[in-house]
mmCIF file of C-alpha atoms in Angstrom:
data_model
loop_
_atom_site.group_PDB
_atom_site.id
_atom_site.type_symbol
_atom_site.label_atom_id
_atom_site.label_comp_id
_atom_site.label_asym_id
_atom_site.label_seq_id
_atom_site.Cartn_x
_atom_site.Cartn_y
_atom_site.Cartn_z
ATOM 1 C CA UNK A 1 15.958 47.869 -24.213
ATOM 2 C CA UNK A 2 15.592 47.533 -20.321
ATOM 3 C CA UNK A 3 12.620 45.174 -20.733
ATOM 4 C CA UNK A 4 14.838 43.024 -23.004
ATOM 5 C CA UNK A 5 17.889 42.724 -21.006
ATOM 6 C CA UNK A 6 15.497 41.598 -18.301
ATOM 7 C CA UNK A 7 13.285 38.983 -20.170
ATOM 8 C CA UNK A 8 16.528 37.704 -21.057
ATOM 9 C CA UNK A 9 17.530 37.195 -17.959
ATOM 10 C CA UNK A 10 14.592 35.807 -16.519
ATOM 11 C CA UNK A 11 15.098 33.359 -19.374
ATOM 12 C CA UNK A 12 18.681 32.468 -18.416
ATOM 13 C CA UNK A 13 17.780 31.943 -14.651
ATOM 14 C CA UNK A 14 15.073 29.581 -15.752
ATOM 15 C CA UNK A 15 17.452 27.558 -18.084
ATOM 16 C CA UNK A 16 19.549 27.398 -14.897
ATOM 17 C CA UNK A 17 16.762 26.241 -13.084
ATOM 18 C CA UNK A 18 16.060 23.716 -15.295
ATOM 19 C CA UNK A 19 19.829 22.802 -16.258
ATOM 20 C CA UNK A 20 20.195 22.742 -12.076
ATOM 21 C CA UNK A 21 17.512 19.675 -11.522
ATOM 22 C CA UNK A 22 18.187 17.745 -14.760
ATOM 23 C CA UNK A 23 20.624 15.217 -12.670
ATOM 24 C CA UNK A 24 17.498 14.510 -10.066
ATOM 25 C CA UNK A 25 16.041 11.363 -10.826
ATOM 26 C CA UNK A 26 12.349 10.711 -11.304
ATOM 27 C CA UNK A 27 13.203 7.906 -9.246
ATOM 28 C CA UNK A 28 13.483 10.054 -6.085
ATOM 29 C CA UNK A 29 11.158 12.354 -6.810
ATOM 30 C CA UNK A 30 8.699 9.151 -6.965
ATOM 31 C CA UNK A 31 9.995 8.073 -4.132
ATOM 32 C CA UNK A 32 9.948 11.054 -2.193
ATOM 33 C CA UNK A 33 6.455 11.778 -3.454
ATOM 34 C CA UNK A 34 5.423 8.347 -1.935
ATOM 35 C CA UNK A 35 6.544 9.016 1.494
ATOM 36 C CA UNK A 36 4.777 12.339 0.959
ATOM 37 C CA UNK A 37 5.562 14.461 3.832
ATOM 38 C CA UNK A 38 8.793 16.311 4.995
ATOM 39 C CA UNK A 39 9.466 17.706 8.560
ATOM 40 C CA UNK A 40 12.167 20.973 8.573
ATOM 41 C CA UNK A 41 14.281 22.347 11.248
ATOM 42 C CA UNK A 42 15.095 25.587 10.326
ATOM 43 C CA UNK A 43 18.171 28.346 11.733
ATOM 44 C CA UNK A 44 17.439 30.466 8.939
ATOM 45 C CA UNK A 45 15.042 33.614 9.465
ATOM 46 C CA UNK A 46 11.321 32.416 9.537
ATOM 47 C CA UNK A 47 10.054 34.617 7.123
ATOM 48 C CA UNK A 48 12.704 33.039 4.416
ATOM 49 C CA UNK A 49 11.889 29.312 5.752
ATOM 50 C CA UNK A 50 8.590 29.413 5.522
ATOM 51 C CA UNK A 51 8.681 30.785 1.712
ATOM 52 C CA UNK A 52 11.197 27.910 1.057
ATOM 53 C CA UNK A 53 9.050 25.200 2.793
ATOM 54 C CA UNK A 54 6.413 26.667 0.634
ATOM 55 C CA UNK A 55 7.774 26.280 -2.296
ATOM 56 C CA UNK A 56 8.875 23.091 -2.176
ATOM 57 C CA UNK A 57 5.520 21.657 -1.112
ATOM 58 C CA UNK A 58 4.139 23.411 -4.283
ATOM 59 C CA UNK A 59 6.555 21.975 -6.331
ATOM 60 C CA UNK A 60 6.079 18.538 -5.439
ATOM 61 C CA UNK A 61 2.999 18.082 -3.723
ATOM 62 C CA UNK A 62 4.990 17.226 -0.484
ATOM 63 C CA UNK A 63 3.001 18.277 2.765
ATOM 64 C CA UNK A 64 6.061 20.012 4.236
ATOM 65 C CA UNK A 65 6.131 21.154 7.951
ATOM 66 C CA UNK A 66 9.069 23.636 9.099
ATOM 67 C CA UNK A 67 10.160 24.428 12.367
ATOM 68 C CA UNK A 68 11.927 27.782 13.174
ATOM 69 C CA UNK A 69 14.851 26.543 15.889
ATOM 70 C CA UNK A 70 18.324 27.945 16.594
ATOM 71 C CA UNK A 71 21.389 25.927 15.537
ATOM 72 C CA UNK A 72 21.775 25.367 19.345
ATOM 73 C CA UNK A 73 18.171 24.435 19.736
ATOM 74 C CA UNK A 74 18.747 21.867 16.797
ATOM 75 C CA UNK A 75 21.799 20.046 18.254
ATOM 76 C CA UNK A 76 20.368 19.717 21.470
ATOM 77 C CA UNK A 77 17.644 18.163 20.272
ATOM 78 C CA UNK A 78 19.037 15.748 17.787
ATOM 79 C CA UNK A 79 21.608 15.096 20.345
ATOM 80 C CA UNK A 80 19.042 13.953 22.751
ATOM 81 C CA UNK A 81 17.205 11.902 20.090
ATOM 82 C CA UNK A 82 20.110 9.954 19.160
ATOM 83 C CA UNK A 83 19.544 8.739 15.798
ATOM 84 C CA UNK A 84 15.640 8.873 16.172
ATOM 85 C CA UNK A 85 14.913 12.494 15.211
ATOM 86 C CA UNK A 86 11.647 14.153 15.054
ATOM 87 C CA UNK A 87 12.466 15.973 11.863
ATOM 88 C CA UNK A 88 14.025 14.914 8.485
ATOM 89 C CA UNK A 89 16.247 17.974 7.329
ATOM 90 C CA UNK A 90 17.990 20.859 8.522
ATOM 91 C CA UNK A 91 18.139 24.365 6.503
ATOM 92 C CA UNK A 92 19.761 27.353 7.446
ATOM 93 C CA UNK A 93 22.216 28.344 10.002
ATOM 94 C CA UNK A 94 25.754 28.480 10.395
ATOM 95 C CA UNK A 95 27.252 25.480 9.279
ATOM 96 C CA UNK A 96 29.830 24.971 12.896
ATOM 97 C CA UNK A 97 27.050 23.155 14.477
ATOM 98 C CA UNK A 98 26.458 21.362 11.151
ATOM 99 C CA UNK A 99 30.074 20.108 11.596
ATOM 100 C CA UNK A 100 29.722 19.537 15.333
ATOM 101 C CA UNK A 101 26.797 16.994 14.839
ATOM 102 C CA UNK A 102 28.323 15.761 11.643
ATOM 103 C CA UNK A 103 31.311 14.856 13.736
ATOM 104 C CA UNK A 104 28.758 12.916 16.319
ATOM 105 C CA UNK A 105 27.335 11.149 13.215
ATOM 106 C CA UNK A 106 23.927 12.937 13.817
ATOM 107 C CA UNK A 107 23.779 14.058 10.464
ATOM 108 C CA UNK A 108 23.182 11.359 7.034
ATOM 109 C CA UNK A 109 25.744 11.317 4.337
ATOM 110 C CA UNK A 110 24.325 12.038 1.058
ATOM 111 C CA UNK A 111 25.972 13.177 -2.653
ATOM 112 C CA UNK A 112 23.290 15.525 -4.163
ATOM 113 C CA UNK A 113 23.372 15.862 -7.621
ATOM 114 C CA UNK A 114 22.926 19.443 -7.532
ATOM 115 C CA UNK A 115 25.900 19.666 -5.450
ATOM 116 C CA UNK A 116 27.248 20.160 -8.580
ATOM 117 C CA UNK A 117 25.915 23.740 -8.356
ATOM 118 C CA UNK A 118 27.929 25.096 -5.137
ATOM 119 C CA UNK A 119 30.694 27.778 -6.646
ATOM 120 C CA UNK A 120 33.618 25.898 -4.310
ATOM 121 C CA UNK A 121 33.631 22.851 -2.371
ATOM 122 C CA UNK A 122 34.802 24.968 0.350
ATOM 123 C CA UNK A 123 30.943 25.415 1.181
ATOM 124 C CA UNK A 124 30.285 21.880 2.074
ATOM 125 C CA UNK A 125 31.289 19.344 4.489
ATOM 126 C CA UNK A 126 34.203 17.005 2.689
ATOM 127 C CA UNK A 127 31.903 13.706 4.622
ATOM 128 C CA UNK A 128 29.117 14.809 2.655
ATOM 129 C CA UNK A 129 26.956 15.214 5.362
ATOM 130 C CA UNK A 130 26.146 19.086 4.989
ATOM 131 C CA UNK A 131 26.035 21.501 2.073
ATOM 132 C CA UNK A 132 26.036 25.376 2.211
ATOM 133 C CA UNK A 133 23.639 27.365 0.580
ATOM 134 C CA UNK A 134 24.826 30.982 1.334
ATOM 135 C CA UNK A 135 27.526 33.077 3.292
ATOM 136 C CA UNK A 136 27.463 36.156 6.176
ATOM 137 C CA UNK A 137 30.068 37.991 7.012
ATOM 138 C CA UNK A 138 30.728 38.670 10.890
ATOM 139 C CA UNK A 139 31.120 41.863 11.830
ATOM 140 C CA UNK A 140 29.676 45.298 14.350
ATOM 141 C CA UNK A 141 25.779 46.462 13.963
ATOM 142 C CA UNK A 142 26.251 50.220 14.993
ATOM 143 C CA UNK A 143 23.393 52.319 16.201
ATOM 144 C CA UNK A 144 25.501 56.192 14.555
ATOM 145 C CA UNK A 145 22.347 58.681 16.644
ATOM 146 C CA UNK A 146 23.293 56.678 19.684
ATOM 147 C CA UNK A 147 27.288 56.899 19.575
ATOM 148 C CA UNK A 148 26.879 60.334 18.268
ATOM 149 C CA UNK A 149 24.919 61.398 21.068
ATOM 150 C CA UNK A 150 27.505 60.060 23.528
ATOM 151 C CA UNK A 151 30.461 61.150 21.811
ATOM 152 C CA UNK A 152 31.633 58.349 20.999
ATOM 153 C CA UNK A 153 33.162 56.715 17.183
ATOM 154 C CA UNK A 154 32.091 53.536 15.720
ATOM 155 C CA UNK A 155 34.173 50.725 16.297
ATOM 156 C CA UNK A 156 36.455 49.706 13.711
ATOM 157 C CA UNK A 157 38.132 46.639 14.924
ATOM 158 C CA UNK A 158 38.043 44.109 17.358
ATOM 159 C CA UNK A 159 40.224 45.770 20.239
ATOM 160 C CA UNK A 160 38.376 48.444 19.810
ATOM 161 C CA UNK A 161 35.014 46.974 21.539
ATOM 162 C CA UNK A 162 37.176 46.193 24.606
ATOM 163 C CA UNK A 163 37.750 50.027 25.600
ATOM 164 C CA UNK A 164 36.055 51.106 28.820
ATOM 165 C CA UNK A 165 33.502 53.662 27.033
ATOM 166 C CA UNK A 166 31.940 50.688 25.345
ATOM 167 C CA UNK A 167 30.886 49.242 29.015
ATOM 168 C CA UNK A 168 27.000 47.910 28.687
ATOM 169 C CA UNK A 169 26.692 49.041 25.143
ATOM 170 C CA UNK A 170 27.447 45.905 23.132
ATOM 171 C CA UNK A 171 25.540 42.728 22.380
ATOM 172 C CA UNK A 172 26.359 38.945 21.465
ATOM 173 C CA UNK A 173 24.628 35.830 21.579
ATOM 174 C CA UNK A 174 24.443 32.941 23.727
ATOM 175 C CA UNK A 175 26.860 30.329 22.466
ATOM 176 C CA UNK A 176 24.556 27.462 24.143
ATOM 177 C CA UNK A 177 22.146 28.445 21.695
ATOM 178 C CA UNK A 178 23.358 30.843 18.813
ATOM 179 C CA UNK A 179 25.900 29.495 15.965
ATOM 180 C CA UNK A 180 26.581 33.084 15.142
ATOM 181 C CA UNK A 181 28.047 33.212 18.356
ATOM 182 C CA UNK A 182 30.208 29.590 17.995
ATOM 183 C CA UNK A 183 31.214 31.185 15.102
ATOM 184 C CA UNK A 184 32.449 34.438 16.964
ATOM 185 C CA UNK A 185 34.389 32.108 19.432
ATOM 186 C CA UNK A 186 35.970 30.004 16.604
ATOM 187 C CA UNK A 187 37.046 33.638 14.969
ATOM 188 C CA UNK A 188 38.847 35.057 17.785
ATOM 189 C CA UNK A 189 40.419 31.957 18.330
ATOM 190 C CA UNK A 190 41.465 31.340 14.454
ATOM 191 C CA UNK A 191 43.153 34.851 14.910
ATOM 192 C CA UNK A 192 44.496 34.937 18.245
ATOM 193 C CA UNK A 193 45.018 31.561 19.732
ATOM 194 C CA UNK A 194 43.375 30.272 22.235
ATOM 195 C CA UNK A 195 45.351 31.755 25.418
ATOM 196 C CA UNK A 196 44.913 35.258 23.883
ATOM 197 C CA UNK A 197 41.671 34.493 22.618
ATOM 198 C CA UNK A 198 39.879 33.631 26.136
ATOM 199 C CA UNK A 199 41.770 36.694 27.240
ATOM 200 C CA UNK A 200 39.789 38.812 24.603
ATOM 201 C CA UNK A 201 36.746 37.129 25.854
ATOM 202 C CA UNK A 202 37.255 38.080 29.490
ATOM 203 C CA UNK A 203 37.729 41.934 28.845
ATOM 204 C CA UNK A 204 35.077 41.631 26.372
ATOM 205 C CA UNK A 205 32.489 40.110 28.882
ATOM 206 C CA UNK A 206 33.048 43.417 30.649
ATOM 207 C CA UNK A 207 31.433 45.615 28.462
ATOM 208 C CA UNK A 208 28.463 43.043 27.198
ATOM 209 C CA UNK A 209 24.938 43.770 28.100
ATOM 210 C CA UNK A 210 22.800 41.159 26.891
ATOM 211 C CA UNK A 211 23.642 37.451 25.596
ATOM 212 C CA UNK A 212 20.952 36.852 23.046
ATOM 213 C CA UNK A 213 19.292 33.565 22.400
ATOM 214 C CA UNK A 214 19.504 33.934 18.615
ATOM 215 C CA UNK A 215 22.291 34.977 16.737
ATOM 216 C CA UNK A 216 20.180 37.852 15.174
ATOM 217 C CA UNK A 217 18.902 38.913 18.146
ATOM 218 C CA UNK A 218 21.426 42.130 18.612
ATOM 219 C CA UNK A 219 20.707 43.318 15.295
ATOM 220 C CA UNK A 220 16.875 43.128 16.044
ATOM 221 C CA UNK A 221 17.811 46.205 18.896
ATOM 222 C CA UNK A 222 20.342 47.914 17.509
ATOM 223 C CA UNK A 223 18.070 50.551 15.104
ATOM 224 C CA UNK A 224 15.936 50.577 18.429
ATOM 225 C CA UNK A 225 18.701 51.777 20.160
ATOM 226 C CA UNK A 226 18.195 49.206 22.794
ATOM 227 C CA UNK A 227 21.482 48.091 21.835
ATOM 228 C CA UNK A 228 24.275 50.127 20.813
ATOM 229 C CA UNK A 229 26.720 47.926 19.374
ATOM 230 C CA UNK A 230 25.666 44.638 17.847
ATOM 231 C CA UNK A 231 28.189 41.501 16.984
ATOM 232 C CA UNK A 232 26.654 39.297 14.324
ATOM 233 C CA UNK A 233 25.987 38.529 10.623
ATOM 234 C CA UNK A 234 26.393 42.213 8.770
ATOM 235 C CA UNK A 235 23.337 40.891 6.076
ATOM 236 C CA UNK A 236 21.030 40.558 9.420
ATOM 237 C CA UNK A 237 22.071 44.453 9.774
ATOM 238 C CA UNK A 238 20.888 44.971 5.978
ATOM 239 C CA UNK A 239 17.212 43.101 6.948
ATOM 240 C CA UNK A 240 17.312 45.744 9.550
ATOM 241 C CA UNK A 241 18.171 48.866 7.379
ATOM 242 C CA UNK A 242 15.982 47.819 4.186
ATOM 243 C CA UNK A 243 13.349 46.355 5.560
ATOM 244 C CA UNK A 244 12.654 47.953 8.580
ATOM 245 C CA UNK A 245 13.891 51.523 7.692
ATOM 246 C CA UNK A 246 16.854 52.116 10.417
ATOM 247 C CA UNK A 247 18.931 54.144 8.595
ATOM 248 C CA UNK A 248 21.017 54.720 11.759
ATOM 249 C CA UNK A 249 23.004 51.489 11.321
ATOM 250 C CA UNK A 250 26.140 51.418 10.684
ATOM 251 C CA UNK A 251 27.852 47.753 9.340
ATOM 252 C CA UNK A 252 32.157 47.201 10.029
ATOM 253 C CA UNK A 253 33.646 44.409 8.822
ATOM 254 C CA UNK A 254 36.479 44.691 11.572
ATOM 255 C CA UNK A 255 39.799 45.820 10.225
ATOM 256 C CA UNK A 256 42.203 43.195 11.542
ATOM 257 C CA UNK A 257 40.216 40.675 9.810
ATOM 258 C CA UNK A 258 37.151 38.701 10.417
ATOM 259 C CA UNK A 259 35.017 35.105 10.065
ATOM 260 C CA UNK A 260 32.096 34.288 8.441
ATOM 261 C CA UNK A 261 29.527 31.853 8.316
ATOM 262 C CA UNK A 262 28.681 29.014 5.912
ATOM 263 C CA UNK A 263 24.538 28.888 6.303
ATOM 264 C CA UNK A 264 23.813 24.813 5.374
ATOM 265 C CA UNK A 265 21.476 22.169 4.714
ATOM 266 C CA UNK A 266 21.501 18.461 5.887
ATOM 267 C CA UNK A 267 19.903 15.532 6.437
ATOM 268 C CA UNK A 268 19.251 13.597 9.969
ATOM 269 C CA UNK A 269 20.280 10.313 10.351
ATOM 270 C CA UNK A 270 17.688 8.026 10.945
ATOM 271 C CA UNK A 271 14.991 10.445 9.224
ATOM 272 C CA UNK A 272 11.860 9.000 8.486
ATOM 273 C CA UNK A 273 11.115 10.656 5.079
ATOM 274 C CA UNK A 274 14.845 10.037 4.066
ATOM 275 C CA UNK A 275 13.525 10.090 0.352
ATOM 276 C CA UNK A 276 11.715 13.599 0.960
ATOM 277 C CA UNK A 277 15.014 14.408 3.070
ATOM 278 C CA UNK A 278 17.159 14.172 -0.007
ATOM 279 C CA UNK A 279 15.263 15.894 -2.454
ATOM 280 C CA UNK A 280 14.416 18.899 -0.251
ATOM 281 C CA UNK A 281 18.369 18.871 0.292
ATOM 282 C CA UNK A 282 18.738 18.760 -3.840
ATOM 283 C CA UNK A 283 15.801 21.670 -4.348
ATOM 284 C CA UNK A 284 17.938 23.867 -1.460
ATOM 285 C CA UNK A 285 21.066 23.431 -3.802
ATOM 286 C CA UNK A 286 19.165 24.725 -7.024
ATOM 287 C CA UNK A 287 18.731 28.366 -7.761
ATOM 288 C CA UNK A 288 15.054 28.015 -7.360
ATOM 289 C CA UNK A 289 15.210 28.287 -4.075
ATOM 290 C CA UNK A 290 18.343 30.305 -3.015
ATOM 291 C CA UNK A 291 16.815 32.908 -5.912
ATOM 292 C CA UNK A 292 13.691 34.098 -3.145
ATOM 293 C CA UNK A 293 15.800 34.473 -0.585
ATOM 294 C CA UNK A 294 16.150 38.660 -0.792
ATOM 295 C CA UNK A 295 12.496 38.500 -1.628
ATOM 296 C CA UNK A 296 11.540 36.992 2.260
ATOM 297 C CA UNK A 297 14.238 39.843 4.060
ATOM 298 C CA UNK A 298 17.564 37.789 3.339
ATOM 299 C CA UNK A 299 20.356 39.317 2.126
ATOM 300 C CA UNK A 300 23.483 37.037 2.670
ATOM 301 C CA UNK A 301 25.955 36.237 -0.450
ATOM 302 C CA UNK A 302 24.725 33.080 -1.983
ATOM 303 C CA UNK A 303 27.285 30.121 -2.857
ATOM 304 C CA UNK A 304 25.255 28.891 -5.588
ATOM 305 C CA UNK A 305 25.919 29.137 -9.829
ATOM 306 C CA UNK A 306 23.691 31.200 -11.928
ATOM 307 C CA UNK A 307 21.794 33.438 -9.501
ATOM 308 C CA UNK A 308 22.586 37.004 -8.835
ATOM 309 C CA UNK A 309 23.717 37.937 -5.638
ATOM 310 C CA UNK A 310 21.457 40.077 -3.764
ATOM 311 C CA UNK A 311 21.283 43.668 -4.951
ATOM 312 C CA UNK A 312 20.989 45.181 -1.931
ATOM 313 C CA UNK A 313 23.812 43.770 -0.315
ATOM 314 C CA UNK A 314 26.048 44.885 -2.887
ATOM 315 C CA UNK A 315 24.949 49.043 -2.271
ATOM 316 C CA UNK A 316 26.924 48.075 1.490
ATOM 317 C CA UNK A 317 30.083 47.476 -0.549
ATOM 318 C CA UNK A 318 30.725 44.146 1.340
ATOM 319 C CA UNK A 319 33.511 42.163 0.214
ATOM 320 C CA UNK A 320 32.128 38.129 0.886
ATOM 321 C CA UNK A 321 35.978 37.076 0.300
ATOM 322 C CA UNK A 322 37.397 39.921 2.423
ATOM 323 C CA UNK A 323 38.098 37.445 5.640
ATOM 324 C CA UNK A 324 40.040 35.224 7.362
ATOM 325 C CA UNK A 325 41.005 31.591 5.836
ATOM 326 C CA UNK A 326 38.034 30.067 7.773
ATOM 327 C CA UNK A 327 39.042 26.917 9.325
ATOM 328 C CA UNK A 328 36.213 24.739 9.075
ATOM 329 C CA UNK A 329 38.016 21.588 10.314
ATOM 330 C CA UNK A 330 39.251 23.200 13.759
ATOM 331 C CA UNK A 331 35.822 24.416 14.233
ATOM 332 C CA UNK A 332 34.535 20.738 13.449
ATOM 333 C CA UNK A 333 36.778 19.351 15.800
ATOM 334 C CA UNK A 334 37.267 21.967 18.494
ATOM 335 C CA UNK A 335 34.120 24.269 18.818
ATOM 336 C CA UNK A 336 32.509 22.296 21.770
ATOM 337 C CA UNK A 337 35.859 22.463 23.581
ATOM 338 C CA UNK A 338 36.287 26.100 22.798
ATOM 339 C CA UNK A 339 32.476 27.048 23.714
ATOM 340 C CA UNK A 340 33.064 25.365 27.251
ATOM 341 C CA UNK A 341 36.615 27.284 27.565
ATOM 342 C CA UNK A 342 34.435 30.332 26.878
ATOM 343 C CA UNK A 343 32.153 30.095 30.049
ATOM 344 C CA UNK A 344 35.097 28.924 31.986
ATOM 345 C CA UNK A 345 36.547 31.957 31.437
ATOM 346 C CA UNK A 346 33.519 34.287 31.642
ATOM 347 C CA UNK A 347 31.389 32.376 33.658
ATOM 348 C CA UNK A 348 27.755 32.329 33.410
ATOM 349 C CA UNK A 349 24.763 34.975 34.548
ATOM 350 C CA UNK A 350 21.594 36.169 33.873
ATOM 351 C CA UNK A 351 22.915 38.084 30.975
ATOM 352 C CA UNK A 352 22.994 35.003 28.793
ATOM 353 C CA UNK A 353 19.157 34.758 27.137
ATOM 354 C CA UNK A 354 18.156 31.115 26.698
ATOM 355 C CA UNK A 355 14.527 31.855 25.654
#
């Protein structure tokens, strides 16, 4: 009976598949076979872009070359390239730097058929210059041995990291570089204001150790014990506790509320396989791709039809629509401003990791 349920499934997620790319033109994929190479930027985990990249270039015979780059990293550079980019597409990462160079017309407008598969079009930019492909949930990575063996609780809220015990125990990352950390900023701020929000990052700059240069980077330490207290994406805490066996992590969505993240895929304008471009953009919308992702140690809630959420994130008893009203135009507007308000508030020192 168990084998049955399952071939049937397997059968319905391939008539997805195939219902998924029936709007993609052979036209394209002609086209896109002509050029015949793609070059990716990718804020994802490497382990999960290189399967994608993979799999693409097996499916269409595309020589496909990714590059593993923060969102930070990728802005920068595009920024500095100015319309003349040395890659084609973006994939992965959290979509506030999407909107930042979407708003400095860095990123190509495009209307992917398989748009058509994204469960709101709250997960993609209304310009059409950026679609999501999955969601994380920001919240505390706690190592339980190490705040046992000081006595102290785990965190439940946001205040509560600003106490004096918690001096040199947390970890964030570098908002120069990480988008989990823009995203952070654009949180506080959503929830506070902005006066009372670069209040809460002054007290809170207190008590950080380490500024990482990726926006995984504290949960990386936290099972280590390296760091105690980790502020990021809770389904970069699951890679830590399924894959890597820490089972003294402890995930809190914070009480008072919290952000998230919208992890996208765009194109760059003025990319030189613009054909390859747009159909890598249309196979990261299908459930082909999004389907491998908890198969390459990614576990964030995917915002695409007719795939299964991962089945491991679901044993953490995360809610994905348990946060805030995300405001995705403030943070398109207003993140640079807010970033630079940040270190004008909590300066700048050798705590903040830039490599």
């Amino acid at each position: 009976m168990k084998k049955s349920i399952a071939l049937l499934l397997s059968l319905l997620l391939i008539l997805g598949i195939t219902f998924a790319n029936a709007e993609i033109s052979q036209e394209l994929i002609d086209a896109a076979k002509q050029e015949g190479k793609l070059v990716v930027y990718g804020s994802c985990e490497e382990q999960y872009l290189l399967a994608v990249c993979q799999k693409f270039e097996e499916t269409y015979g595309i020589k496909t070359s990714p590059q593993r780059l923060s969102t930070g990293e990728v802005y920068a550079k595009i920024s500095e390239e100015k319309g003349n980019p040395s890659a084609d597409v973006w994939f992965g990462g959290t979509s506030d730097p999407y909107s930042e160079a979407s708003k400095n017309n860095l990123l190509m407008p495009y209307e992917p058929a398989n748009a058509s598969n994204l469960v709101s079009d709250l997960y993609k930019d209304k310009d059409g210059k950026w679609y999501g492909i999955y969601k994380g949930i920001l919240g505390f990575m706690c190592n339980t041995e190490e705040l046992e063996r000081m006595n102290l609780p785990v965190p439940q809220d946001w205040d509560d990291l600003l106490k004096p015990e918690y001096k040199g125990l947390i970890w964030l990352s570098n908002p120069n570089t990480a988008g989990t950390a823009k995203v952070f900023i654009n949180t506080i701020v959503q929830m506070r204001g902005l006066d009372n929000a670069l209040e809460y990052f002054k007290a809170l700059n207190e008590n950080i150790a380490q500024y990482t240069k990726s926006g995984s980077g504290p949960s990386k330490k936290v099972g280590l014990g390296e760091c105690v207290i980790g502020i990021g994406f809770l389904h970069d805490g699951i890679t830590q506790i399924v894959d890597n066996g820490y089972d003294n992590i402890s995930l809190v969505v914070p009480a008072s509320g919290t952000g998230y993240e919208v992890g996208a895929t765009a194109i760059f304008e003025g990319a030189k396989n613009v054909n390859a471009a747009k159909l890598f953009v249309e196979f990261a919308l299908s459930p082909e791709c999004v389907s491998i992702a908890p198969e390459h140690g990614t576990y964030s809630f995917l915002v695409i039809k007719d795939v299964e959420q991962p089945a491991v994130a679901q044993q953490f008893n995360l809610d994905p629509n348990n946060t805030i009203e995300y405001n995705f135009d403030d943070a398109k507007e207003n993140t640079s401003k807010y970033v630079e308000a940040f270190f004008a508030a909590v300066g700048e020192d050798d705590r903040f990791q830039t490599k």
